[in-house]
PDB file of C-alpha atoms in Angstrom:
ATOM      1  CA  ASP A   2     -53.970 -38.724 -46.427  1.00  0.00           C
ATOM      2  CA  VAL A   3     -54.181 -34.978 -46.859  1.00  0.00           C
ATOM      3  CA  LYS A   4     -56.493 -33.400 -44.381  1.00  0.00           C
ATOM      4  CA  VAL A   5     -57.957 -29.933 -44.618  1.00  0.00           C
ATOM      5  CA  THR A   6     -60.079 -29.032 -41.629  1.00  0.00           C
ATOM      6  CA  GLN A   7     -62.449 -26.108 -41.333  1.00  0.00           C
ATOM      7  CA  SER A   8     -63.335 -25.051 -37.821  1.00  0.00           C
ATOM      8  CA  SER A   9     -67.123 -25.064 -38.243  1.00  0.00           C
ATOM      9  CA  ARG A  10     -69.630 -26.862 -40.469  1.00  0.00           C
ATOM     10  CA  TYR A  11     -72.440 -24.423 -39.748  1.00  0.00           C
ATOM     11  CA  LEU A  12     -72.304 -20.866 -38.493  1.00  0.00           C
ATOM     12  CA  VAL A  13     -74.999 -18.270 -37.875  1.00  0.00           C
ATOM     13  CA  LYS A  14     -73.927 -14.664 -37.343  1.00  0.00           C
ATOM     14  CA  ARG A  15     -75.639 -11.319 -37.117  1.00  0.00           C
ATOM     15  CA  THR A  16     -75.259  -8.483 -39.590  1.00  0.00           C
ATOM     16  CA  GLY A  17     -72.300  -6.301 -38.697  1.00  0.00           C
ATOM     17  CA  GLU A  18     -70.446  -8.938 -36.688  1.00  0.00           C
ATOM     18  CA  LYS A  19     -66.794  -9.718 -37.363  1.00  0.00           C
ATOM     19  CA  VAL A  20     -66.570 -13.347 -38.464  1.00  0.00           C
ATOM     20  CA  PHE A  21     -63.530 -15.613 -38.535  1.00  0.00           C
ATOM     21  CA  LEU A  22     -63.463 -18.795 -40.610  1.00  0.00           C
ATOM     22  CA  GLU A  23     -60.480 -20.970 -39.796  1.00  0.00           C
ATOM     23  CA  CYS A  24     -58.800 -23.571 -41.968  1.00  0.00           C
ATOM     24  CA  VAL A  25     -55.934 -25.907 -41.096  1.00  0.00           C
ATOM     25  CA  GLN A  26     -54.077 -28.360 -43.350  1.00  0.00           C
ATOM     26  CA  ASP A  27     -51.681 -31.029 -42.183  1.00  0.00           C
ATOM     27  CA  MET A  28     -49.618 -31.777 -45.296  1.00  0.00           C
ATOM     28  CA  ASP A  29     -47.196 -28.868 -45.405  1.00  0.00           C
ATOM     29  CA  HIS A  30     -48.802 -27.402 -48.523  1.00  0.00           C
ATOM     30  CA  GLU A  31     -47.554 -24.024 -49.663  1.00  0.00           C
ATOM     31  CA  ASN A  32     -50.779 -22.909 -51.310  1.00  0.00           C
ATOM     32  CA  MET A  33     -54.049 -22.278 -49.545  1.00  0.00           C
ATOM     33  CA  PHE A  34     -57.319 -20.933 -50.908  1.00  0.00           C
ATOM     34  CA  TRP A  35     -60.708 -19.665 -49.864  1.00  0.00           C
ATOM     35  CA  TYR A  36     -63.633 -20.178 -52.232  1.00  0.00           C
ATOM     36  CA  ARG A  37     -67.229 -19.224 -51.949  1.00  0.00           C
ATOM     37  CA  GLN A  38     -69.917 -21.488 -53.429  1.00  0.00           C
ATOM     38  CA  ASP A  39     -73.390 -20.272 -54.379  1.00  0.00           C
ATOM     39  CA  PRO A  40     -76.102 -22.153 -56.303  1.00  0.00           C
ATOM     40  CA  GLY A  41     -75.810 -21.596 -60.039  1.00  0.00           C
ATOM     41  CA  LEU A  42     -72.493 -19.763 -59.691  1.00  0.00           C
ATOM     42  CA  GLY A  43     -70.098 -22.599 -58.920  1.00  0.00           C
ATOM     43  CA  LEU A  44     -67.001 -21.880 -56.838  1.00  0.00           C
ATOM     44  CA  ARG A  45     -65.500 -18.422 -56.901  1.00  0.00           C
ATOM     45  CA  LEU A  46     -62.068 -17.610 -55.524  1.00  0.00           C
ATOM     46  CA  ILE A  47     -61.990 -15.047 -52.723  1.00  0.00           C
ATOM     47  CA  TYR A  48     -58.307 -15.038 -51.691  1.00  0.00           C
ATOM     48  CA  PHE A  49     -55.325 -17.306 -51.891  1.00  0.00           C
ATOM     49  CA  SER A  50     -51.915 -17.541 -50.305  1.00  0.00           C
ATOM     50  CA  TYR A  51     -48.759 -19.156 -51.665  1.00  0.00           C
ATOM     51  CA  ASP A  52     -46.637 -18.665 -48.549  1.00  0.00           C
ATOM     52  CA  VAL A  53     -46.763 -17.519 -44.957  1.00  0.00           C
ATOM     53  CA  LYS A  54     -47.819 -13.882 -44.685  1.00  0.00           C
ATOM     54  CA  MET A  55     -48.395 -13.727 -48.457  1.00  0.00           C
ATOM     55  CA  LYS A  56     -51.855 -13.207 -49.884  1.00  0.00           C
ATOM     56  CA  GLU A  57     -53.381 -12.506 -53.252  1.00  0.00           C
ATOM     57  CA  LYS A  58     -56.868 -11.336 -54.152  1.00  0.00           C
ATOM     58  CA  GLY A  59     -59.054 -13.674 -56.097  1.00  0.00           C
ATOM     59  CA  ASP A  60     -62.119 -12.850 -58.149  1.00  0.00           C
ATOM     60  CA  ILE A  61     -64.384 -11.605 -55.338  1.00  0.00           C
ATOM     61  CA  PRO A  62     -62.271 -10.199 -52.459  1.00  0.00           C
ATOM     62  CA  GLU A  63     -64.573  -7.302 -51.545  1.00  0.00           C
ATOM     63  CA  GLY A  64     -65.807  -7.518 -47.962  1.00  0.00           C
ATOM     64  CA  TYR A  65     -63.221 -10.143 -47.001  1.00  0.00           C
ATOM     65  CA  SER A  66     -59.687 -10.261 -45.693  1.00  0.00           C
ATOM     66  CA  VAL A  67     -57.348 -13.133 -44.867  1.00  0.00           C
ATOM     67  CA  SER A  68     -54.520 -13.990 -42.553  1.00  0.00           C
ATOM     68  CA  ARG A  69     -51.766 -16.559 -42.849  1.00  0.00           C
ATOM     69  CA  GLU A  70     -49.401 -16.355 -39.893  1.00  0.00           C
ATOM     70  CA  LYS A  71     -48.441 -20.039 -40.001  1.00  0.00           C
ATOM     71  CA  LYS A  72     -48.018 -22.315 -42.996  1.00  0.00           C
ATOM     72  CA  GLU A  73     -50.741 -24.714 -41.914  1.00  0.00           C
ATOM     73  CA  ARG A  74     -53.419 -22.142 -41.107  1.00  0.00           C
ATOM     74  CA  PHE A  75     -55.367 -19.794 -43.358  1.00  0.00           C
ATOM     75  CA  SER A  76     -58.122 -17.623 -41.919  1.00  0.00           C
ATOM     76  CA  LEU A  77     -60.900 -15.832 -43.756  1.00  0.00           C
ATOM     77  CA  ILE A  78     -62.241 -12.720 -42.055  1.00  0.00           C
ATOM     78  CA  LEU A  79     -65.517 -10.960 -42.699  1.00  0.00           C
ATOM     79  CA  GLU A  80     -64.906  -7.558 -41.182  1.00  0.00           C
ATOM     80  CA  SER A  81     -68.607  -6.659 -40.968  1.00  0.00           C
ATOM     81  CA  ALA A  82     -70.833  -9.511 -42.043  1.00  0.00           C
ATOM     82  CA  SER A  83     -73.701  -8.757 -44.384  1.00  0.00           C
ATOM     83  CA  THR A  84     -76.627 -10.878 -45.518  1.00  0.00           C
ATOM     84  CA  ASN A  85     -75.187 -11.165 -49.032  1.00  0.00           C
ATOM     85  CA  GLN A  86     -72.270 -13.059 -47.516  1.00  0.00           C
ATOM     86  CA  THR A  87     -74.566 -15.917 -46.594  1.00  0.00           C
ATOM     87  CA  SER A  88     -72.963 -18.784 -48.485  1.00  0.00           C
ATOM     88  CA  MET A  89     -70.933 -21.982 -48.375  1.00  0.00           C
ATOM     89  CA  TYR A  90     -67.232 -21.317 -47.830  1.00  0.00           C
ATOM     90  CA  LEU A  91     -64.651 -23.852 -48.904  1.00  0.00           C
ATOM     91  CA  CYS A  92     -60.994 -23.883 -47.949  1.00  0.00           C
ATOM     92  CA  ALA A  93     -58.434 -25.778 -50.024  1.00  0.00           C
ATOM     93  CA  SER A  94     -54.701 -26.396 -50.153  1.00  0.00           C
ATOM     94  CA  SER A  95     -52.257 -27.625 -52.773  1.00  0.00           C
ATOM     95  CA  LEU A  96     -48.603 -28.531 -53.155  1.00  0.00           C
ATOM     96  CA  THR A  97     -46.468 -26.526 -55.583  1.00  0.00           C
ATOM     97  CA  ALA A  98     -44.220 -29.496 -56.361  1.00  0.00           C
ATOM     98  CA  SER A  99     -47.180 -31.637 -57.377  1.00  0.00           C
ATOM     99  CA  ARG A 100     -47.451 -32.154 -61.143  1.00  0.00           C
ATOM    100  CA  SER A 101     -51.111 -31.347 -61.157  1.00  0.00           C
ATOM    101  CA  TYR A 102     -51.329 -28.905 -58.225  1.00  0.00           C
ATOM    102  CA  GLU A 103     -54.541 -30.691 -57.338  1.00  0.00           C
ATOM    103  CA  ALA A 104     -56.367 -28.897 -54.577  1.00  0.00           C
ATOM    104  CA  PHE A 105     -57.610 -30.714 -51.480  1.00  0.00           C
ATOM    105  CA  PHE A 106     -60.711 -29.287 -49.881  1.00  0.00           C
ATOM    106  CA  GLY A 107     -62.133 -29.025 -46.418  1.00  0.00           C
ATOM    107  CA  GLN A 108     -65.690 -30.046 -45.626  1.00  0.00           C
ATOM    108  CA  GLY A 109     -67.026 -26.513 -46.033  1.00  0.00           C
ATOM    109  CA  THR A 110     -68.600 -23.982 -43.692  1.00  0.00           C
ATOM    110  CA  ARG A 111     -72.176 -22.981 -44.329  1.00  0.00           C
ATOM    111  CA  LEU A 112     -72.474 -19.420 -43.068  1.00  0.00           C
ATOM    112  CA  THR A 113     -75.810 -17.725 -42.534  1.00  0.00           C
ATOM    113  CA  VAL A 114     -75.863 -14.001 -41.785  1.00  0.00           C
ATOM    114  CA  VAL A 115     -79.140 -12.791 -40.292  1.00  0.00           C
TER     115      VAL A 115
ATOM    116  CA  ALA B  26     -60.597 -14.096 -69.151  1.00  0.00           C
ATOM    117  CA  GLN B  27     -60.514 -17.631 -67.912  1.00  0.00           C
ATOM    118  CA  LYS B  28     -63.740 -19.445 -68.501  1.00  0.00           C
ATOM    119  CA  ILE B  29     -65.065 -22.918 -67.872  1.00  0.00           C
ATOM    120  CA  THR B  30     -68.483 -23.835 -69.258  1.00  0.00           C
ATOM    121  CA  GLN B  31     -70.653 -26.694 -68.100  1.00  0.00           C
ATOM    122  CA  THR B  32     -73.824 -26.524 -70.174  1.00  0.00           C
ATOM    123  CA  GLN B  33     -75.773 -29.267 -68.376  1.00  0.00           C
ATOM    124  CA  PRO B  34     -77.337 -28.057 -65.112  1.00  0.00           C
ATOM    125  CA  GLY B  35     -78.604 -31.579 -64.440  1.00  0.00           C
ATOM    126  CA  MET B  36     -78.286 -35.078 -65.827  1.00  0.00           C
ATOM    127  CA  PHE B  37     -80.214 -38.269 -65.144  1.00  0.00           C
ATOM    128  CA  VAL B  38     -78.844 -41.759 -65.687  1.00  0.00           C
ATOM    129  CA  GLN B  39     -79.886 -45.243 -64.741  1.00  0.00           C
ATOM    130  CA  GLU B  40     -77.702 -47.405 -62.588  1.00  0.00           C
ATOM    131  CA  LYS B  41     -75.054 -49.362 -64.552  1.00  0.00           C
ATOM    132  CA  GLU B  42     -75.281 -47.059 -67.567  1.00  0.00           C
ATOM    133  CA  ALA B  43     -72.489 -44.768 -68.728  1.00  0.00           C
ATOM    134  CA  VAL B  44     -72.865 -40.993 -68.614  1.00  0.00           C
ATOM    135  CA  THR B  45     -70.894 -38.098 -70.095  1.00  0.00           C
ATOM    136  CA  LEU B  46     -70.683 -34.726 -68.366  1.00  0.00           C
ATOM    137  CA  ASP B  47     -69.685 -31.899 -70.666  1.00  0.00           C
ATOM    138  CA  CYS B  48     -67.015 -29.278 -70.064  1.00  0.00           C
ATOM    139  CA  THR B  49     -65.551 -26.716 -72.434  1.00  0.00           C
ATOM    140  CA  TYR B  50     -62.886 -24.174 -71.637  1.00  0.00           C
ATOM    141  CA  ASP B  51     -61.493 -21.016 -73.073  1.00  0.00           C
ATOM    142  CA  THR B  52     -57.785 -20.301 -73.203  1.00  0.00           C
ATOM    143  CA  SER B  53     -55.043 -19.186 -75.538  1.00  0.00           C
ATOM    144  CA  ASP B  54     -52.387 -20.769 -73.333  1.00  0.00           C
ATOM    145  CA  GLN B  55     -50.637 -23.934 -74.427  1.00  0.00           C
ATOM    146  CA  SER B  56     -49.907 -25.207 -70.934  1.00  0.00           C
ATOM    147  CA  TYR B  57     -52.756 -25.834 -68.519  1.00  0.00           C
ATOM    148  CA  GLY B  58     -54.395 -28.528 -66.413  1.00  0.00           C
ATOM    149  CA  LEU B  59     -57.967 -29.749 -66.319  1.00  0.00           C
ATOM    150  CA  PHE B  60     -59.672 -31.282 -63.302  1.00  0.00           C
ATOM    151  CA  TRP B  61     -62.940 -32.862 -62.309  1.00  0.00           C
ATOM    152  CA  TYR B  62     -64.276 -32.782 -58.762  1.00  0.00           C
ATOM    153  CA  LYS B  63     -67.288 -34.483 -57.204  1.00  0.00           C
ATOM    154  CA  GLN B  64     -69.333 -32.854 -54.447  1.00  0.00           C
ATOM    155  CA  PRO B  65     -71.808 -35.151 -52.669  1.00  0.00           C
ATOM    156  CA  SER B  66     -74.641 -33.740 -50.593  1.00  0.00           C
ATOM    157  CA  SER B  67     -72.336 -33.782 -47.564  1.00  0.00           C
ATOM    158  CA  GLY B  68     -70.452 -30.871 -49.111  1.00  0.00           C
ATOM    159  CA  GLU B  69     -66.831 -31.947 -49.403  1.00  0.00           C
ATOM    160  CA  MET B  70     -65.085 -31.620 -52.771  1.00  0.00           C
ATOM    161  CA  ILE B  71     -63.504 -34.861 -53.924  1.00  0.00           C
ATOM    162  CA  PHE B  72     -60.793 -34.815 -56.598  1.00  0.00           C
ATOM    163  CA  LEU B  73     -61.575 -37.324 -59.363  1.00  0.00           C
ATOM    164  CA  ILE B  74     -59.231 -36.922 -62.307  1.00  0.00           C
ATOM    165  CA  TYR B  75     -56.588 -34.686 -63.890  1.00  0.00           C
ATOM    166  CA  GLN B  76     -55.501 -34.089 -67.490  1.00  0.00           C
ATOM    167  CA  GLY B  77     -52.472 -32.032 -68.457  1.00  0.00           C
ATOM    168  CA  SER B  78     -52.633 -30.143 -71.739  1.00  0.00           C
ATOM    169  CA  TYR B  79     -49.522 -31.922 -72.997  1.00  0.00           C
ATOM    170  CA  ASP B  80     -50.682 -35.387 -71.973  1.00  0.00           C
ATOM    171  CA  GLU B  81     -51.102 -37.419 -75.128  1.00  0.00           C
ATOM    172  CA  GLN B  82     -53.422 -39.997 -73.665  1.00  0.00           C
ATOM    173  CA  ASN B  83     -56.788 -39.397 -72.049  1.00  0.00           C
ATOM    174  CA  ALA B  84     -56.658 -39.704 -68.275  1.00  0.00           C
ATOM    175  CA  THR B  85     -58.427 -42.605 -66.588  1.00  0.00           C
ATOM    176  CA  GLU B  86     -59.066 -43.356 -62.914  1.00  0.00           C
ATOM    177  CA  GLY B  87     -61.119 -46.467 -62.330  1.00  0.00           C
ATOM    178  CA  ARG B  88     -64.628 -45.822 -63.655  1.00  0.00           C
ATOM    179  CA  TYR B  89     -63.763 -42.220 -64.532  1.00  0.00           C
ATOM    180  CA  SER B  90     -62.183 -41.165 -67.792  1.00  0.00           C
ATOM    181  CA  LEU B  91     -61.582 -37.756 -69.264  1.00  0.00           C
ATOM    182  CA  ASN B  92     -62.359 -37.339 -72.951  1.00  0.00           C
ATOM    183  CA  PHE B  93     -59.848 -34.626 -73.836  1.00  0.00           C
ATOM    184  CA  GLN B  94     -60.266 -32.962 -77.224  1.00  0.00           C
ATOM    185  CA  LYS B  95     -57.720 -30.185 -77.309  1.00  0.00           C
ATOM    186  CA  ALA B  96     -58.684 -28.682 -80.663  1.00  0.00           C
ATOM    187  CA  ARG B  97     -62.299 -28.407 -79.530  1.00  0.00           C
ATOM    188  CA  LYS B  98     -61.251 -27.235 -76.051  1.00  0.00           C
ATOM    189  CA  SER B  99     -63.384 -29.815 -74.367  1.00  0.00           C
ATOM    190  CA  ALA B 100     -62.692 -32.058 -71.374  1.00  0.00           C
ATOM    191  CA  ASN B 101     -65.724 -34.229 -70.833  1.00  0.00           C
ATOM    192  CA  LEU B 102     -65.973 -36.601 -67.891  1.00  0.00           C
ATOM    193  CA  VAL B 103     -67.184 -40.105 -68.658  1.00  0.00           C
ATOM    194  CA  ILE B 104     -68.465 -42.254 -65.817  1.00  0.00           C
ATOM    195  CA  SER B 105     -68.873 -45.866 -66.769  1.00  0.00           C
ATOM    196  CA  ALA B 106     -71.285 -48.242 -65.016  1.00  0.00           C
ATOM    197  CA  SER B 107     -72.976 -45.579 -62.889  1.00  0.00           C
ATOM    198  CA  GLN B 108     -73.696 -46.353 -59.254  1.00  0.00           C
ATOM    199  CA  LEU B 109     -76.227 -44.814 -56.878  1.00  0.00           C
ATOM    200  CA  GLY B 110     -73.335 -43.290 -54.950  1.00  0.00           C
ATOM    201  CA  ASP B 111     -72.361 -41.298 -58.039  1.00  0.00           C
ATOM    202  CA  SER B 112     -75.325 -38.977 -57.441  1.00  0.00           C
ATOM    203  CA  ALA B 113     -73.650 -35.653 -56.709  1.00  0.00           C
ATOM    204  CA  MET B 114     -72.664 -32.299 -58.131  1.00  0.00           C
ATOM    205  CA  TYR B 115     -69.722 -32.460 -60.538  1.00  0.00           C
ATOM    206  CA  PHE B 116     -67.397 -29.557 -61.229  1.00  0.00           C
ATOM    207  CA  CYS B 117     -64.930 -29.074 -64.048  1.00  0.00           C
ATOM    208  CA  ALA B 118     -61.963 -26.844 -63.248  1.00  0.00           C
ATOM    209  CA  MET B 119     -58.876 -25.469 -64.940  1.00  0.00           C
ATOM    210  CA  ARG B 120     -55.450 -24.358 -63.770  1.00  0.00           C
ATOM    211  CA  TYR B 121     -53.365 -22.135 -65.957  1.00  0.00           C
ATOM    212  CA  SER B 122     -49.617 -22.501 -66.282  1.00  0.00           C
ATOM    213  CA  GLY B 123     -47.733 -20.563 -63.653  1.00  0.00           C
ATOM    214  CA  TYR B 124     -50.739 -20.231 -61.394  1.00  0.00           C
ATOM    215  CA  SER B 125     -51.771 -22.361 -58.451  1.00  0.00           C
ATOM    216  CA  THR B 126     -55.430 -21.346 -58.494  1.00  0.00           C
ATOM    217  CA  LEU B 127     -58.304 -23.297 -60.026  1.00  0.00           C
ATOM    218  CA  THR B 128     -61.133 -21.742 -62.014  1.00  0.00           C
ATOM    219  CA  PHE B 129     -64.365 -23.710 -61.729  1.00  0.00           C
ATOM    220  CA  GLY B 130     -67.415 -24.174 -63.910  1.00  0.00           C
ATOM    221  CA  LYS B 131     -70.913 -23.853 -62.465  1.00  0.00           C
ATOM    222  CA  GLY B 132     -71.364 -27.568 -62.046  1.00  0.00           C
ATOM    223  CA  THR B 133     -73.648 -30.372 -63.232  1.00  0.00           C
ATOM    224  CA  MET B 134     -75.952 -32.232 -60.856  1.00  0.00           C
ATOM    225  CA  LEU B 135     -75.984 -35.957 -61.660  1.00  0.00           C
ATOM    226  CA  LEU B 136     -78.797 -38.151 -60.404  1.00  0.00           C
ATOM    227  CA  VAL B 137     -78.478 -41.912 -60.706  1.00  0.00           C
ATOM    228  CA  SER B 138     -81.712 -43.886 -60.469  1.00  0.00           C
ATOM    229  CA  PRO B 139     -82.111 -47.587 -59.647  1.00  0.00           C
TER     230      PRO B 139
END
């Protein structure tokens, strides 16, 4: 069973803080993703990575950065958290050799910035 | 631009009845993949079903089937014999050929009543 684990289910941070969201997958997947989910907007891609140390911007990268130093771990960084970054964050991974590239998701981190 | 449209914000169905969740997509590509995910109130995204653009038959997975109409660019999810546990948010998503990322629609909330 593929497992994607996000370090926190709920997080409350103050405006201006540097925030790290961690994601680990245990199935040797090449691709990893960070999405943000907001009511009425669905899931929007922030960043993705197709290999160690490689990263690509998604649709809404502003205010975020990422780090992938090891294949199994993909971190999302909010350099200076703002209230408009209050959201649900979902990490996912997928295997390039899979016919469908289906993405497996973590349980999500609900971040509140106050 | 990639676009997935789910026109139904919410749907109600009685237990044991069938329900169809609509999804249309916009692409000029010939090769792509279509996905449906379920998100219960607990937050995790659960992969339900996949349809490749070159697949001649509609995909089926247990009580889930995908009604794929390529000319109309629609990929509706059909859930037969609804159960109370089917109450959740449902997302349609698309992957374009050569890309590992998924583009999601805004979702449809399904409520199953006894």
